Amino acid sequence: METARPMIQLGVNVDHVATLRQLRQTLYPDPLEAARLAQLGGADNITVHLREDRRHIQESDVARLVRELSIPVNLEVSLDLVILEFAVLIRPAEVCFVPERRAERTTENGLSVRLLTDRLRPVIRRLSDSGIRVSLFIDPVPDEIEAACRLGVDAVELHTGAYAESRDPESRAHRLECLRSAARLAGSRGLAVHAGHGLGYDSVVQVAAIPEIETLNIGHAIVSRAVFVGLETATRLMKERMVTARRGTT
Ligand code: PXP
């Protein structure tokens, strides 16, 4: 029997489980064990970012996650050709292109799809030909959505950082409106709409209520909460908030 598709999905980013491990070069904590607990808590997919400096997730983590998990893996990558060949070899369900700067603490901006179109086109084709879905992490602005659409990707992930970090009510309302209209535009162009970055247990509510958004990718807040309540519970609490917020709108 076919199970009903959940109305909004949660991708749990387990990078920071690997951050803790790499800090001491220990064998623990294991991102795969974390992913399994996140799945028990309701995660619909697992996201990891294989950074050029390998500061947290390693190739072996990605390979094990893809091989062992029964839920899809979304692999975040830069335009690094070695990493791209690795992705083709390992075949995660989805690859999401993100911009990367060595000195940044975490991904800062969305991709400049318009500027990178010529570099993106062949690698998107290579991944698509290998049966891997492709997503682009972009700021919620119309020009980037149109550029992503022209490249024929499957999905865009809207950068929620500016919304999540804005403190004064006026700029928060403005940032939320940008996300709403970007989601509407992307949806109307036939793109699957994902969103994420910087979302917490409170800021997730308004974003999860945006009807076009299919998936939210969240890491730092969930892994931080897990220190106190465990990863399964931390994931369940986030998923419940998302589902409740979405139910309020449909
Ligand atoms: N989406 C993308 C594209 C990201 O790069 C990250 C951070 O790795 C996230 C979502 C998750 O962000 P956070 O850890 O702030 O929840």
GROMACS .gro file of C-alpha atoms and ligand atoms in nm:
model
  266
    1MET     CA    1   0.000   0.000   0.000
    2GLU     CA    2   0.131   0.346  -0.087
    3THR     CA    3   0.185   0.571   0.215
    4ALA     CA    4   0.060   0.932   0.201
    5ARG     CA    5   0.330   1.188   0.128
    6PRO     CA    6   0.393   1.411   0.431
    7MET     CA    7   0.288   1.769   0.365
    8ILE     CA    8   0.619   1.914   0.475
    9GLN     CA    9   0.946   1.729   0.508
   10LEU     CA   10   1.237   1.775   0.744
   11GLY     CA   11   1.595   1.724   0.634
   12VAL     CA   12   1.825   1.699   0.933
   13ASN     CA   13   2.178   1.824   0.878
   14VAL     CA   14   2.421   1.617   1.088
   15ASP     CA   15   2.740   1.809   1.000
   16HIS     CA   16   2.789   1.923   1.358
   17VAL     CA   17   2.795   1.569   1.489
   18ALA     CA   18   3.105   1.530   1.272
   19THR     CA   19   3.234   1.871   1.390
   20LEU     CA   20   3.245   1.734   1.745
   21ARG     CA   21   3.425   1.421   1.630
   22GLN     CA   22   3.683   1.608   1.422
   23LEU     CA   23   3.757   1.844   1.710
   24ARG     CA   24   3.932   1.559   1.893
   25GLN     CA   25   3.996   1.328   1.597
   26THR     CA   26   3.800   1.055   1.779
   27LEU     CA   27   3.585   0.784   1.622
   28TYR     CA   28   3.274   0.922   1.794
   29PRO     CA   29   3.015   1.067   1.769
   30ASP     CA   30   2.913   0.894   1.448
   31PRO     CA   31   2.701   1.091   1.195
   32LEU     CA   32   2.539   0.765   1.081
   33GLU     CA   33   2.421   0.687   1.433
   34ALA     CA   34   2.293   1.045   1.454
   35ALA     CA   35   2.112   1.009   1.123
   36ARG     CA   36   1.938   0.693   1.244
   37LEU     CA   37   1.816   0.870   1.557
   38ALA     CA   38   1.700   1.167   1.349
   39GLN     CA   39   1.508   0.925   1.129
   40LEU     CA   40   1.341   0.776   1.438
   41GLY     CA   41   1.244   1.131   1.537
   42GLY     CA   42   1.077   1.192   1.201
   43ALA     CA   43   1.353   1.315   0.968
   44ASP     CA   44   1.256   1.259   0.605
   45ASN     CA   45   1.606   1.299   0.472
   46ILE     CA   46   1.959   1.357   0.596
   47THR     CA   47   2.175   1.643   0.473
   48VAL     CA   48   2.553   1.667   0.492
   49HIS     CA   49   2.799   1.917   0.349
   50LEU     CA   50   3.127   1.772   0.223
   51ARG     CA   51   3.334   2.088   0.249
   52GLU     CA   52   3.653   2.145   0.050
   53ASP     CA   53   3.851   2.166   0.377
   54ARG     CA   54   3.678   1.849   0.515
   55ARG     CA   55   3.632   2.028   0.845
   56HIS     CA   56   3.348   1.803   0.954
   57ILE     CA   57   3.196   1.546   0.716
   58GLN     CA   58   3.441   1.311   0.538
   59GLU     CA   59   3.399   1.105   0.221
   60SER     CA   60   3.363   0.790   0.432
   61ASP     CA   61   3.069   0.946   0.620
   62VAL     CA   62   2.885   1.024   0.298
   63ALA     CA   63   2.948   0.676   0.160
   64ARG     CA   64   2.817   0.509   0.476
   65LEU     CA   65   2.511   0.734   0.496
   66VAL     CA   66   2.413   0.667   0.135
   67ARG     CA   67   2.475   0.294   0.170
   68GLU     CA   68   2.315   0.233   0.509
   69LEU     CA   69   2.020   0.472   0.540
   70SER     CA   70   1.671   0.397   0.417
   71ILE     CA   71   1.592   0.768   0.374
   72PRO     CA   72   1.744   0.992   0.104
   73VAL     CA   73   2.074   1.174   0.151
   74ASN     CA   74   2.107   1.532   0.029
   75LEU     CA   75   2.473   1.614  -0.029
   76GLU     CA   76   2.575   1.981  -0.022
   77VAL     CA   77   2.876   2.061  -0.238
   78SER     CA   78   3.068   2.351  -0.388
   79LEU     CA   79   3.179   2.348  -0.751
   80ASP     CA   80   3.489   2.145  -0.657
   81LEU     CA   81   3.539   1.892  -0.938
   82VAL     CA   82   3.694   1.621  -0.717
   83ILE     CA   83   3.392   1.634  -0.485
   84LEU     CA   84   3.159   1.626  -0.784
   85GLU     CA   85   3.320   1.310  -0.919
   86PHE     CA   86   3.288   1.162  -0.571
   87ALA     CA   87   2.915   1.249  -0.573
   88VAL     CA   88   2.867   1.078  -0.911
   89LEU     CA   89   3.040   0.768  -0.773
   90ILE     CA   90   2.844   0.756  -0.445
   91ARG     CA   91   2.507   0.864  -0.588
   92PRO     CA   92   2.321   1.044  -0.311
   93ALA     CA   93   1.954   1.106  -0.391
   94GLU     CA   94   2.020   1.477  -0.428
   95VAL     CA   95   2.309   1.719  -0.462
   96CYS     CA   96   2.265   2.080  -0.354
   97PHE     CA   97   2.517   2.334  -0.480
   98VAL     CA   98   2.619   2.590  -0.220
   99PRO     CA   99   2.880   2.866  -0.230
  100GLU     CA  100   3.184   2.802  -0.014
  101ARG     CA  101   3.455   3.021   0.131
  102ARG     CA  102   3.736   2.868   0.336
  103ALA     CA  103   3.724   3.136   0.606
  104GLU     CA  104   3.348   3.126   0.666
  105ARG     CA  105   3.203   2.966   0.977
  106THR     CA  106   2.907   2.835   0.780
  107THR     CA  107   2.751   2.895   0.437
  108GLU     CA  108   2.694   3.270   0.419
  109ASN     CA  109   2.508   3.363   0.100
  110GLY     CA  110   2.314   3.192  -0.171
  111LEU     CA  111   2.480   3.104  -0.501
  112SER     CA  112   2.514   3.368  -0.772
  113VAL     CA  113   2.346   3.144  -1.026
  114ARG     CA  114   2.349   3.413  -1.294
  115LEU     CA  115   2.727   3.457  -1.263
  116LEU     CA  116   2.797   3.084  -1.237
  117THR     CA  117   2.562   2.962  -1.511
  118ASP     CA  118   2.839   2.854  -1.749
  119ARG     CA  119   3.019   2.657  -1.478
  120LEU     CA  120   2.700   2.507  -1.338
  121ARG     CA  121   2.547   2.387  -1.666
  122PRO     CA  122   2.787   2.094  -1.740
  123VAL     CA  123   2.805   1.971  -1.380
  124ILE     CA  124   2.427   1.981  -1.342
  125ARG     CA  125   2.400   1.776  -1.659
  126ARG     CA  126   2.659   1.526  -1.533
  127LEU     CA  127   2.469   1.476  -1.207
  128SER     CA  128   2.127   1.460  -1.373
  129ASP     CA  129   2.255   1.204  -1.623
  130SER     CA  130   2.364   0.995  -1.325
  131GLY     CA  131   2.011   1.001  -1.185
  132ILE     CA  132   2.091   1.248  -0.906
  133ARG     CA  133   1.842   1.527  -0.834
  134VAL     CA  134   1.999   1.872  -0.835
  135SER     CA  135   1.916   2.169  -0.617
  136LEU     CA  136   2.068   2.519  -0.595
  137PHE     CA  137   2.095   2.709  -0.268
  138ILE     CA  138   1.993   3.066  -0.350
  139ASP     CA  139   1.885   3.387  -0.186
  140PRO     CA  140   1.508   3.442  -0.217
  141VAL     CA  141   1.525   3.683  -0.511
  142PRO     CA  142   1.339   3.653  -0.844
  143ASP     CA  143   1.647   3.682  -1.073
  144GLU     CA  144   1.818   3.385  -0.911
  145ILE     CA  145   1.501   3.175  -0.933
  146GLU     CA  146   1.466   3.253  -1.303
  147ALA     CA  147   1.834   3.167  -1.359
  148ALA     CA  148   1.791   2.837  -1.170
  149CYS     CA  149   1.484   2.761  -1.377
  150ARG     CA  150   1.674   2.822  -1.702
  151LEU     CA  151   1.936   2.569  -1.588
  152GLY     CA  152   1.666   2.301  -1.558
  153VAL     CA  153   1.741   2.201  -1.199
  154ASP     CA  154   1.491   1.997  -0.998
  155ALA     CA  155   1.479   2.223  -0.693
  156VAL     CA  156   1.593   2.542  -0.529
  157GLU     CA  157   1.672   2.578  -0.160
  158LEU     CA  158   1.582   2.925  -0.040
  159HIS     CA  159   1.829   3.079   0.205
  160THR     CA  160   1.638   3.154   0.526
  161GLY     CA  161   1.938   3.299   0.714
  162ALA     CA  162   1.850   3.665   0.665
  163TYR     CA  163   1.497   3.600   0.795
  164ALA     CA  164   1.609   3.386   1.088
  165GLU     CA  165   1.873   3.638   1.195
  166SER     CA  166   1.670   3.958   1.157
  167ARG     CA  167   1.576   4.101   1.494
  168ASP     CA  168   1.356   4.405   1.432
  169PRO     CA  169   0.995   4.326   1.337
  170GLU     CA  170   0.996   4.538   1.022
  171SER     CA  171   1.294   4.372   0.860
  172ARG     CA  172   1.169   4.030   0.977
  173ALA     CA  173   0.834   4.090   0.807
  174HIS     CA  174   1.014   4.206   0.492
  175ARG     CA  175   1.242   3.901   0.488
  176LEU     CA  176   0.946   3.669   0.538
  177GLU     CA  177   0.762   3.833   0.249
  178CYS     CA  178   1.071   3.779   0.029
  179LEU     CA  179   1.063   3.409   0.118
  180ARG     CA  180   0.689   3.385   0.050
  181SER     CA  181   0.707   3.547  -0.291
  182ALA     CA  182   1.024   3.355  -0.388
  183ALA     CA  183   0.853   3.027  -0.293
  184ARG     CA  184   0.547   3.125  -0.496
  185LEU     CA  185   0.756   3.212  -0.801
  186ALA     CA  186   0.971   2.898  -0.780
  187GLY     CA  187   0.663   2.681  -0.736
  188SER     CA  188   0.494   2.843  -1.034
  189ARG     CA  189   0.802   2.760  -1.245
  190GLY     CA  190   0.771   2.393  -1.154
  191LEU     CA  191   1.070   2.385  -0.920
  192ALA     CA  192   1.056   2.187  -0.597
  193VAL     CA  193   1.100   2.440  -0.318
  194HIS     CA  194   1.324   2.370  -0.021
  195ALA     CA  195   1.448   2.618   0.239
  196GLY     CA  196   1.692   2.633   0.521
  197HIS     CA  197   1.980   2.786   0.711
  198GLY     CA  198   1.975   2.938   1.056
  199LEU     CA  199   1.624   2.818   1.139
  200GLY     CA  200   1.542   2.759   1.505
  201TYR     CA  201   1.243   2.620   1.692
  202ASP     CA  202   1.069   2.959   1.683
  203SER     CA  203   1.175   3.098   1.345
  204VAL     CA  204   1.076   2.772   1.173
  205VAL     CA  205   0.705   2.832   1.233
  206GLN     CA  206   0.637   3.107   0.980
  207VAL     CA  207   0.860   2.947   0.717
  208ALA     CA  208   0.698   2.605   0.753
  209ALA     CA  209   0.361   2.774   0.695
  210ILE     CA  210   0.463   2.878   0.340
  211PRO     CA  211   0.261   2.629   0.134
  212GLU     CA  212   0.502   2.584  -0.160
  213ILE     CA  213   0.789   2.471   0.062
  214GLU     CA  214   0.831   2.093   0.049
  215THR     CA  215   1.139   2.049   0.266
  216LEU     CA  216   1.322   2.239   0.538
  217ASN     CA  217   1.688   2.154   0.600
  218ILE     CA  218   1.788   2.223   0.958
  219GLY     CA  219   2.103   2.135   1.148
  220HIS     CA  220   2.251   2.364   1.411
  221ALA     CA  221   1.937   2.419   1.617
  222ILE     CA  222   1.849   2.049   1.625
  223VAL     CA  223   2.199   1.928   1.713
  224SER     CA  224   2.221   2.199   1.981
  225ARG     CA  225   1.889   2.096   2.136
  226ALA     CA  226   2.000   1.733   2.118
  227VAL     CA  227   2.273   1.804   2.375
  228PHE     CA  228   1.995   1.833   2.633
  229VAL     CA  229   1.715   1.609   2.509
  230GLY     CA  230   1.879   1.368   2.266
  231LEU     CA  231   1.868   1.378   1.888
  232GLU     CA  232   1.552   1.174   1.840
  233THR     CA  233   1.351   1.405   2.066
  234ALA     CA  234   1.513   1.721   1.927
  235THR     CA  235   1.416   1.610   1.576
  236ARG     CA  236   1.063   1.517   1.680
  237LEU     CA  237   1.008   1.857   1.843
  238MET     CA  238   1.116   2.037   1.526
  239LYS     CA  239   0.905   1.818   1.301
  240GLU     CA  240   0.600   1.868   1.520
  241ARG     CA  241   0.641   2.245   1.500
  242MET     CA  242   0.670   2.230   1.123
  243VAL     CA  243   0.368   2.004   1.076
  244THR     CA  244   0.154   2.210   1.315
  245ALA     CA  245   0.250   2.531   1.134
  246ARG     CA  246   0.169   2.380   0.795
  247ARG     CA  247  -0.167   2.243   0.916
  248GLY     CA  248  -0.266   2.593   1.018
  249THR     CA  249  -0.252   2.705   0.657
  250THR     CA  250  -0.407   2.417   0.469
  251PXP     N1  251   2.090   2.450   0.404
  251PXP     C1  252   2.214   2.476   0.356
  251PXP     C2  253   2.230   2.493   0.209
  251PXP     C3  254   2.324   2.485   0.442
  251PXP     O1  255   2.446   2.511   0.391
  251PXP     C4  256   2.305   2.463   0.580
  251PXP     C5  257   2.421   2.466   0.673
  251PXP     O2  258   2.511   2.367   0.638
  251PXP     C6  259   2.174   2.437   0.625
  251PXP     C7  260   2.069   2.432   0.535
  251PXP     C8  261   2.145   2.412   0.769
  251PXP     O3  262   2.170   2.530   0.839
  251PXP     P1  263   2.164   2.530   0.997
  251PXP     O4  264   2.273   2.439   1.044
  251PXP     O5  265   2.189   2.673   1.033
  251PXP     O6  266   2.029   2.482   1.037
   0.00000   0.00000   0.00000
